[in-house]
Amino acid sequence: MSLENALKDFLNKTDFVRFDTFFTGFMLGVPKDCYTEEERKQACSLFREKTDKREIASYPTIRKWFGLGGKTKPDRMQIFEIAFALSLSAQDVNLILKEGMFEPGIRINDYREIIFWFGLLNHLSYEECCVMIEQFERHINSDLVIVQATNTAELLYAFENNKQLSKDEFMDWLDSIAGVFKGYGKTALNYMLKLKKLVVSYMRKEWKILLENMLASTDFETWKKKKRNRHKLSEGEQIRQYLYKEKSLSDERRKEILDMVSFVYFEEDNNVRVLAEIFPDTRISLLRDTLLRGMTQKHLSDLLNIAKQKEKDMELTRKRYELLDSMEKNPEAVKQLSQIEKNKREHKRRMVQVERADLLPFIQYVAVFRYLEEISACGKKYEAKKAKEQFVILADQILTACNMAVISEKYELDSLLLLGFQEDDCYLYEELAEQLVMMKMD
């Protein structure tokens, strides 16, 4: 099947797993690819009955969780409230988060989530856990230092040894290790940084070849041999010096080569170039009926700066409780508290965490270029099956380490990326999404 036909089939496919289909199947206990409206209504009614019509969200919103009157999904904290309302296990919560929300499972380095986990295991109420969370937040010291290291395995081991403590003993334990609760996926962030670095490395290799080809049409090599001080300058500096003095090049050509020199030899802040290489442009919004998306420079910046964002959030939380406790004595506290609440709401929008949809396009890019380098080095021909296998192996390795669901064709993004491995060539996410956009525009 040609890529064009494969993409047409992809656009017409309606049974990809999304939260509404996952949650409908979860409530009915009968996982399927698709559900009738009657089955969705049945699942929604069952949910309302089992939760005693608890107002976790408005009724129209809850209906949308089941694909009735629209589609949406709860936020991460609402999943925990749902878990208590339905008396779910921690295993159920992990399943919903990973396979329904496409997010990491329970984050044990988030004090809220470890408290909810403790509550689920010890049959506490959601309200009791919220009180415990407030208690922990009130004890945050101004000199608290957050440990910015990967410590999931150690924390899981410690939790296993402390999960049967009394509430008070458990809270004392949490207070004693408060610095480990950084509240974001350090492993996922580390992989994001590593993948971005690899992408830049592959891009520079490609651009360097293009740059050398451009310079081959000039007398740069002849000029370089005549320069007495050439050994004192780097290759990039020599090219720049040549371009500034060479008058035979057009301004457009000079600018083009200088831009390539900048990226290949000098540029450190390369987010814009990386995003243009990995993700489709803003026209991806035309695919609004899919879960496919692009990535803005701001979003990437927020992802890579999550550690600072979380530290700031902790500080705002601490100040909030300080003001709440001083309201009787401090007339200005009400006004200051209002500003803190506003800052927290605005800051919350910047606290974005690395998700599957962020990682997978980077993983595909790295897997493809790694495979192409390997076959080029040993003179082998491209084989779609082997290229796809290498992508799946790398993706599953990274996703498992990040406590995320592994690759599956039942997920929309995964299915598209796997489609990229055609018999004639492999196509990256940016190319595939752009072709889908063009099909929508026709």
Short mmCIF file of C-alpha atoms in Angstrom, two decimals:
data_model
loop_
_atom_site.label_atom_id
_atom_site.label_comp_id
_atom_site.label_asym_id
_atom_site.label_seq_id
_atom_site.Cartn_x
_atom_site.Cartn_y
_atom_site.Cartn_z
CA MET A 1 0.00 0.00 0.00
CA SER A 2 1.32 3.46 -0.90
CA LEU A 3 1.92 6.07 1.78
CA GLU A 4 -0.90 8.21 0.39
CA ASN A 5 -3.42 5.38 0.67
CA ALA A 6 -2.14 4.44 4.12
CA LEU A 7 -2.65 8.03 5.30
CA LYS A 8 -6.15 8.12 3.82
CA ASP A 9 -7.01 4.97 5.77
CA PHE A 10 -5.50 6.57 8.87
CA LEU A 11 -7.74 9.65 8.53
CA ASN A 12 -10.81 7.46 8.10
CA LYS A 13 -10.01 5.24 11.09
CA THR A 14 -12.36 5.91 14.02
CA ASP A 15 -11.45 3.25 16.58
CA PHE A 16 -8.25 4.68 18.08
CA VAL A 17 -8.24 4.55 21.87
CA ARG A 18 -9.07 7.89 23.46
CA PHE A 19 -10.11 8.64 27.01
CA ASP A 20 -13.84 8.39 26.27
CA THR A 21 -13.55 4.93 24.69
CA PHE A 22 -11.12 3.73 27.35
CA PHE A 23 -13.26 4.96 30.25
CA THR A 24 -16.47 3.61 28.75
CA GLY A 25 -14.85 0.18 28.49
CA PHE A 26 -13.38 0.52 31.98
CA MET A 27 -16.78 1.21 33.53
CA LEU A 28 -18.58 -1.50 31.56
CA GLY A 29 -15.78 -4.01 32.12
CA VAL A 30 -15.86 -4.82 28.40
CA PRO A 31 -12.94 -3.22 26.50
CA LYS A 32 -13.78 -2.75 22.81
CA ASP A 33 -12.59 -0.63 19.89
CA CYS A 34 -15.82 1.38 19.75
CA TYR A 35 -19.12 1.75 21.60
CA THR A 36 -22.67 2.68 20.68
CA GLU A 37 -24.26 5.78 22.17
CA GLU A 38 -26.47 3.51 24.27
CA GLU A 39 -23.41 1.77 25.74
CA ARG A 40 -21.81 5.13 26.49
CA LYS A 41 -24.98 6.29 28.27
CA GLN A 42 -25.01 3.05 30.24
CA ALA A 43 -21.38 3.55 31.32
CA CYS A 44 -22.08 7.17 32.32
CA SER A 45 -25.15 6.16 34.36
CA LEU A 46 -23.15 3.41 36.07
CA PHE A 47 -20.41 5.91 36.92
CA ARG A 48 -22.94 8.35 38.40
CA GLU A 49 -24.53 5.56 40.40
CA LYS A 50 -21.27 4.18 41.78
CA THR A 51 -20.01 7.65 42.75
CA ASP A 52 -23.36 8.63 44.35
CA LYS A 53 -23.52 11.50 41.83
CA ARG A 54 -20.49 13.11 43.45
CA GLU A 55 -19.74 16.48 41.83
CA ILE A 56 -16.24 15.68 40.61
CA ALA A 57 -17.14 17.87 37.62
CA SER A 58 -20.32 19.31 36.12
CA TYR A 59 -22.75 16.76 34.68
CA PRO A 60 -22.21 17.93 31.05
CA THR A 61 -18.45 17.53 31.55
CA ILE A 62 -18.84 14.04 33.03
CA ARG A 63 -20.96 13.07 30.00
CA LYS A 64 -18.10 14.20 27.74
CA TRP A 65 -15.77 11.79 29.56
CA PHE A 66 -17.88 9.10 27.91
CA GLY A 67 -18.06 10.83 24.52
CA LEU A 68 -21.60 12.12 25.04
CA GLY A 69 -22.25 15.67 23.80
CA GLY A 70 -18.56 16.14 23.00
CA LYS A 71 -15.25 14.74 24.19
CA THR A 72 -12.91 15.75 26.99
CA LYS A 73 -10.98 14.11 29.77
CA PRO A 74 -10.49 14.83 33.48
CA ASP A 75 -7.33 16.48 34.73
CA ARG A 76 -4.79 14.38 36.60
CA MET A 77 -6.00 15.31 40.09
CA GLN A 78 -9.59 14.48 39.16
CA ILE A 79 -8.46 10.94 38.32
CA PHE A 80 -7.54 10.49 41.98
CA GLU A 81 -10.89 11.85 43.14
CA ILE A 82 -12.57 9.42 40.72
CA ALA A 83 -10.44 6.61 42.17
CA PHE A 84 -11.68 7.25 45.71
CA ALA A 85 -15.29 7.67 44.57
CA LEU A 86 -15.15 4.31 42.76
CA SER A 87 -13.00 2.59 45.45
CA LEU A 88 -10.34 1.77 42.86
CA SER A 89 -6.95 0.21 43.49
CA ALA A 90 -3.61 1.87 42.79
CA GLN A 91 -3.25 -0.57 39.88
CA ASP A 92 -6.51 0.75 38.41
CA VAL A 93 -5.28 4.33 38.76
CA ASN A 94 -2.03 3.48 36.98
CA LEU A 95 -4.01 1.84 34.18
CA ILE A 96 -6.27 4.88 33.71
CA LEU A 97 -3.36 7.32 33.80
CA LYS A 98 -1.18 5.38 31.37
CA GLU A 99 -3.65 3.87 28.92
CA GLY A 100 -6.57 6.30 29.20
CA MET A 101 -4.86 9.63 29.82
CA PHE A 102 -1.57 8.77 28.00
CA GLU A 103 0.31 10.11 31.01
CA PRO A 104 2.86 8.56 33.40
CA GLY A 105 1.50 6.33 36.15
CA ILE A 106 1.38 7.53 39.77
CA ARG A 107 4.27 9.93 40.39
CA ILE A 108 5.70 8.86 43.70
CA ASN A 109 7.90 11.99 43.83
CA ASP A 110 4.79 14.20 43.97
CA TYR A 111 3.68 14.57 47.61
CA ARG A 112 0.02 14.79 46.59
CA GLU A 113 0.15 11.58 44.60
CA ILE A 114 2.07 9.58 47.20
CA ILE A 115 -0.52 10.66 49.79
CA PHE A 116 -3.36 9.59 47.49
CA TRP A 117 -1.59 6.27 46.92
CA PHE A 118 -1.25 5.78 50.69
CA GLY A 119 -4.93 6.66 51.08
CA LEU A 120 -6.07 4.15 48.44
CA LEU A 121 -4.03 1.37 50.05
CA ASN A 122 -5.32 2.14 53.55
CA HIS A 123 -8.96 2.83 52.58
CA LEU A 124 -8.92 6.49 53.59
CA SER A 125 -11.39 8.95 52.10
CA TYR A 126 -10.50 11.52 49.46
CA GLU A 127 -11.23 14.27 52.00
CA GLU A 128 -8.84 12.74 54.55
CA CYS A 129 -6.09 12.72 51.94
CA CYS A 130 -6.77 16.38 51.06
CA VAL A 131 -6.33 17.26 54.75
CA MET A 132 -3.01 15.37 54.77
CA ILE A 133 -1.89 17.28 51.66
CA GLU A 134 -2.72 20.60 53.33
CA GLN A 135 -0.86 19.48 56.45
CA PHE A 136 2.24 18.70 54.39
CA GLU A 137 2.05 22.04 52.56
CA ARG A 138 1.77 23.95 55.84
CA HIS A 139 5.03 22.36 56.98
CA ILE A 140 7.04 23.48 53.92
CA ASN A 141 10.02 25.49 55.18
CA SER A 142 11.42 28.52 53.39
CA ASP A 143 14.87 26.88 53.39
CA LEU A 144 13.65 23.62 51.82
CA VAL A 145 16.00 22.44 49.07
CA ILE A 146 14.44 20.24 46.38
CA VAL A 147 16.70 17.34 45.38
CA GLN A 148 16.96 17.50 41.57
CA ALA A 149 17.97 13.89 41.01
CA THR A 150 16.33 10.69 39.80
CA ASN A 151 15.25 8.83 42.94
CA THR A 152 12.12 6.88 41.95
CA ALA A 153 13.51 3.41 42.76
CA GLU A 154 14.72 4.46 46.22
CA LEU A 155 11.45 6.23 46.98
CA LEU A 156 9.38 3.23 45.87
CA TYR A 157 11.43 0.98 48.15
CA ALA A 158 10.99 3.37 51.08
CA PHE A 159 7.25 3.67 50.39
CA GLU A 160 6.89 -0.12 50.50
CA ASN A 161 8.41 -0.07 53.99
CA ASN A 162 6.23 2.82 55.21
CA LYS A 163 2.86 2.34 53.51
CA GLN A 164 1.32 0.57 56.52
CA LEU A 165 2.18 3.28 59.04
CA SER A 166 -0.52 5.25 60.81
CA LYS A 167 -1.52 8.56 59.21
CA ASP A 168 0.53 10.58 61.71
CA GLU A 169 3.59 8.35 61.35
CA PHE A 170 3.31 8.49 57.57
CA MET A 171 3.12 12.28 57.63
CA ASP A 172 6.17 12.44 59.90
CA TRP A 173 8.04 10.30 57.38
CA LEU A 174 6.98 12.57 54.49
CA ASP A 175 8.10 15.67 56.41
CA SER A 176 11.48 14.05 57.04
CA ILE A 177 12.11 13.55 53.30
CA ALA A 178 10.27 16.65 51.99
CA GLY A 179 13.16 17.58 49.70
CA VAL A 180 12.69 14.54 47.43
CA PHE A 181 9.21 15.62 46.29
CA LYS A 182 10.19 17.55 43.19
CA GLY A 183 6.79 16.76 41.64
CA TYR A 184 7.81 16.06 38.04
CA GLY A 185 9.19 13.17 36.00
CA LYS A 186 12.96 13.63 36.16
CA THR A 187 13.55 10.51 34.07
CA ALA A 188 11.25 11.78 31.31
CA LEU A 189 12.92 15.20 31.40
CA ASN A 190 16.38 13.61 31.18
CA TYR A 191 15.29 11.60 28.15
CA MET A 192 13.81 14.73 26.56
CA LEU A 193 17.12 16.55 26.99
CA LYS A 194 19.12 13.59 25.70
CA LEU A 195 16.86 13.11 22.67
CA LYS A 196 16.97 16.82 21.83
CA LYS A 197 20.78 16.72 22.00
CA LEU A 198 20.86 13.70 19.66
CA VAL A 199 18.49 15.42 17.22
CA VAL A 200 20.76 18.48 17.12
CA SER A 201 23.76 16.20 16.54
CA TYR A 202 22.09 14.46 13.57
CA MET A 203 20.88 17.78 12.18
CA ARG A 204 24.39 19.26 12.36
CA LYS A 205 25.85 16.30 10.49
CA GLU A 206 23.28 16.77 7.73
CA TRP A 207 23.75 20.53 7.61
CA LYS A 208 27.53 20.21 7.60
CA ILE A 209 27.36 18.09 4.44
CA LEU A 210 25.09 20.70 2.81
CA LEU A 211 27.45 23.47 3.93
CA GLU A 212 30.48 21.68 2.47
CA ASN A 213 28.63 21.26 -0.83
CA MET A 214 27.80 24.98 -0.89
CA LEU A 215 31.39 25.97 -0.14
CA ALA A 216 32.66 23.60 -2.84
CA SER A 217 31.16 25.95 -5.42
CA THR A 218 33.27 28.83 -4.06
CA ASP A 219 37.04 29.38 -3.77
CA PHE A 220 36.96 28.99 0.04
CA GLU A 221 39.54 26.15 0.11
CA THR A 222 41.97 28.17 -2.04
CA TRP A 223 41.45 31.24 0.17
CA LYS A 224 41.99 29.17 3.32
CA LYS A 225 45.35 27.82 2.13
CA LYS A 226 46.60 31.37 1.57
CA LYS A 227 45.66 32.52 5.09
CA ARG A 228 48.68 32.54 7.38
CA ASN A 229 46.68 32.65 10.61
CA ARG A 230 44.20 29.93 9.66
CA HIS A 231 45.45 27.57 12.40
CA LYS A 232 44.49 30.12 15.04
CA LEU A 233 40.85 30.12 13.93
CA SER A 234 38.23 27.38 14.11
CA GLU A 235 36.67 26.10 10.88
CA GLY A 236 33.51 28.09 11.57
CA GLU A 237 35.46 31.29 12.23
CA GLN A 238 37.43 30.83 9.01
CA ILE A 239 34.25 30.40 6.96
CA ARG A 240 32.74 33.52 8.54
CA GLN A 241 35.88 35.54 7.82
CA TYR A 242 35.87 34.36 4.22
CA LEU A 243 32.20 35.25 3.72
CA TYR A 244 32.60 38.76 5.13
CA LYS A 245 35.50 39.48 2.74
CA GLU A 246 34.31 37.62 -0.36
CA LYS A 247 32.50 40.08 -2.67
CA SER A 248 31.54 37.69 -5.48
CA LEU A 249 28.73 36.03 -3.48
CA SER A 250 25.23 37.47 -3.61
CA ASP A 251 23.79 38.81 -0.35
CA GLU A 252 21.19 36.05 -0.37
CA ARG A 253 23.81 33.32 -0.85
CA ARG A 254 26.06 34.82 1.82
CA LYS A 255 23.17 35.00 4.30
CA GLU A 256 22.19 31.39 3.57
CA ILE A 257 25.72 30.09 4.19
CA LEU A 258 26.18 32.23 7.31
CA ASP A 259 22.96 30.81 8.74
CA MET A 260 24.23 27.27 8.19
CA VAL A 261 27.62 28.13 9.72
CA SER A 262 25.87 29.58 12.76
CA PHE A 263 23.92 26.36 13.38
CA VAL A 264 26.71 23.89 12.56
CA TYR A 265 29.48 25.57 14.57
CA PHE A 266 28.18 28.13 17.03
CA GLU A 267 24.51 28.03 17.91
CA GLU A 268 23.51 26.90 21.41
CA ASP A 269 19.88 28.03 21.62
CA ASN A 270 18.53 25.87 18.80
CA ASN A 271 14.97 25.18 19.96
CA VAL A 272 13.38 26.91 16.95
CA ARG A 273 15.36 24.82 14.45
CA VAL A 274 14.72 21.58 16.35
CA LEU A 275 10.97 22.16 16.51
CA ALA A 276 10.83 22.96 12.79
CA GLU A 277 12.66 19.69 12.11
CA ILE A 278 10.52 17.47 14.37
CA PHE A 279 7.02 18.95 14.40
CA PRO A 280 4.59 20.20 11.71
CA ASP A 281 3.74 23.90 11.44
CA THR A 282 0.68 25.64 12.88
CA ARG A 283 -1.57 24.17 10.20
CA ILE A 284 -1.67 21.04 12.38
CA SER A 285 -4.72 22.74 13.95
CA LEU A 286 -6.61 21.62 10.82
CA LEU A 287 -6.38 18.10 12.28
CA ARG A 288 -8.38 19.16 15.35
CA ASP A 289 -10.49 15.99 15.20
CA THR A 290 -7.32 13.99 15.90
CA LEU A 291 -5.00 13.89 18.92
CA LEU A 292 -2.02 14.90 16.76
CA ARG A 293 -0.32 18.14 17.69
CA GLY A 294 2.66 20.36 17.15
CA MET A 295 4.91 22.01 19.71
CA THR A 296 5.60 25.70 20.26
CA GLN A 297 8.88 27.17 21.40
CA LYS A 298 7.18 28.31 24.62
CA HIS A 299 5.88 24.80 25.34
CA LEU A 300 9.33 23.28 24.84
CA SER A 301 10.88 25.96 27.04
CA ASP A 302 8.33 25.28 29.79
CA LEU A 303 8.99 21.53 29.53
CA LEU A 304 12.73 21.97 29.89
CA ASN A 305 12.33 24.41 32.82
CA ILE A 306 9.84 22.36 34.84
CA ALA A 307 12.27 22.07 37.78
CA LYS A 308 12.31 25.86 38.27
CA GLN A 309 8.54 26.05 37.76
CA LYS A 310 7.92 23.44 40.47
CA GLU A 311 10.25 25.19 42.91
CA LYS A 312 8.41 28.46 42.33
CA ASP A 313 5.08 26.70 42.88
CA MET A 314 6.31 25.32 46.22
CA GLU A 315 7.36 28.82 47.26
CA LEU A 316 3.96 30.29 46.29
CA THR A 317 2.23 27.52 48.25
CA ARG A 318 4.33 28.26 51.33
CA LYS A 319 3.61 32.00 51.11
CA ARG A 320 -0.12 31.30 50.68
CA TYR A 321 -0.29 29.46 54.02
CA GLU A 322 1.82 32.11 55.72
CA LEU A 323 -0.73 34.73 54.67
CA LEU A 324 -3.69 32.55 55.67
CA ASP A 325 -2.21 32.18 59.15
CA SER A 326 -1.54 35.92 59.52
CA MET A 327 -4.89 37.28 58.32
CA GLU A 328 -6.10 38.31 61.79
CA LYS A 329 -2.97 40.32 62.56
CA ASN A 330 -2.13 41.60 59.08
CA PRO A 331 -4.78 43.82 57.39
CA GLU A 332 -2.87 43.63 54.09
CA ALA A 333 -2.92 39.82 54.08
CA VAL A 334 -6.25 39.58 52.22
CA LYS A 335 -4.96 41.71 49.35
CA GLN A 336 -1.62 39.87 49.27
CA LEU A 337 -3.38 36.51 49.37
CA SER A 338 -5.50 37.48 46.38
CA GLN A 339 -2.33 38.27 44.42
CA ILE A 340 -0.70 34.99 45.46
CA GLU A 341 -3.78 33.04 44.31
CA LYS A 342 -3.66 34.87 40.99
CA ASN A 343 0.06 34.12 40.61
CA LYS A 344 -0.54 30.44 41.36
CA ARG A 345 -3.27 30.20 38.71
CA GLU A 346 -1.07 31.89 36.11
CA HIS A 347 1.93 29.80 37.12
CA LYS A 348 -0.03 26.55 36.89
CA ARG A 349 -0.35 27.04 33.12
CA ARG A 350 3.44 26.97 32.81
CA MET A 351 3.90 23.77 34.81
CA VAL A 352 3.75 21.37 31.88
CA GLN A 353 5.32 17.94 32.15
CA VAL A 354 6.88 15.70 29.52
CA GLU A 355 4.26 13.39 28.02
CA ARG A 356 4.28 10.52 25.51
CA ALA A 357 3.21 12.87 22.73
CA ASP A 358 6.26 15.06 23.45
CA LEU A 359 8.75 12.20 23.47
CA LEU A 360 7.59 9.99 20.60
CA PRO A 361 8.35 12.31 17.62
CA PHE A 362 11.86 12.82 19.05
CA ILE A 363 12.29 9.07 19.57
CA GLN A 364 11.21 8.32 16.00
CA TYR A 365 13.66 10.89 14.59
CA VAL A 366 16.59 9.49 16.59
CA ALA A 367 15.67 5.87 15.80
CA VAL A 368 15.45 6.59 12.06
CA PHE A 369 18.76 8.45 11.82
CA ARG A 370 20.51 5.89 14.04
CA TYR A 371 19.29 3.10 11.75
CA LEU A 372 20.26 4.97 8.57
CA GLU A 373 23.76 5.59 9.95
CA GLU A 374 24.13 1.91 10.80
CA ILE A 375 23.15 0.62 7.35
CA SER A 376 25.24 3.30 5.64
CA ALA A 377 28.32 2.27 7.64
CA CYS A 378 28.06 -1.38 6.56
CA GLY A 379 26.67 -0.81 3.06
CA LYS A 380 23.29 -2.44 3.69
CA LYS A 381 19.98 -1.53 2.09
CA TYR A 382 17.01 0.00 3.91
CA GLU A 383 14.54 -2.56 5.28
CA ALA A 384 11.25 -1.18 6.59
CA LYS A 385 10.71 -4.07 9.02
CA LYS A 386 14.10 -3.67 10.70
CA ALA A 387 13.81 0.12 10.83
CA LYS A 388 10.39 -0.18 12.49
CA GLU A 389 11.68 -2.78 14.96
CA GLN A 390 14.50 -0.47 16.05
CA PHE A 391 12.02 2.37 16.60
CA VAL A 392 9.69 0.18 18.69
CA ILE A 393 12.57 -1.19 20.79
CA LEU A 394 13.93 2.30 21.55
CA ALA A 395 10.46 3.74 22.20
CA ASP A 396 9.41 0.91 24.54
CA GLN A 397 12.67 1.18 26.44
CA ILE A 398 12.23 4.92 27.03
CA LEU A 399 8.47 4.82 27.69
CA THR A 400 8.84 1.98 30.21
CA ALA A 401 11.59 3.88 32.04
CA CYS A 402 9.24 6.91 32.15
CA ASN A 403 6.34 4.79 33.54
CA MET A 404 4.31 5.37 30.35
CA ALA A 405 2.33 3.03 28.10
CA VAL A 406 4.47 1.26 25.48
CA ILE A 407 3.96 1.54 21.70
CA SER A 408 0.64 0.25 20.38
CA GLU A 409 -1.20 0.69 17.09
CA LYS A 410 -4.39 1.30 19.07
CA TYR A 411 -3.03 4.76 19.93
CA GLU A 412 -3.37 7.43 17.24
CA LEU A 413 0.11 8.97 17.37
CA ASP A 414 1.79 5.56 17.63
CA SER A 415 -0.14 4.30 14.62
CA LEU A 416 0.92 7.31 12.51
CA LEU A 417 4.58 6.99 13.47
CA LEU A 418 4.55 3.27 12.63
CA LEU A 419 2.99 4.14 9.25
CA GLY A 420 6.13 6.12 8.52
CA PHE A 421 8.14 2.96 7.92
CA GLN A 422 7.15 2.30 4.32
CA GLU A 423 8.81 -0.24 2.02
CA ASP A 424 10.43 2.46 -0.13
CA ASP A 425 11.58 4.84 2.62
CA CYS A 426 10.91 6.04 6.16
CA TYR A 427 8.94 9.22 6.82
CA LEU A 428 9.25 11.33 9.96
CA TYR A 429 6.38 12.72 12.03
CA GLU A 430 6.76 16.21 10.55
CA GLU A 431 6.44 14.82 7.00
CA LEU A 432 3.50 12.55 7.85
CA ALA A 433 1.55 15.27 9.66
CA GLU A 434 2.19 17.77 6.86
CA GLN A 435 0.81 15.30 4.32
CA LEU A 436 -2.28 14.76 6.47
CA VAL A 437 -2.77 18.54 6.63
CA MET A 438 -2.51 18.79 2.83
CA MET A 439 -5.12 16.04 2.46
CA LYS A 440 -7.45 17.97 4.77
CA MET A 441 -6.94 21.14 2.74
CA ASP A 442 -7.73 19.45 -0.61
#
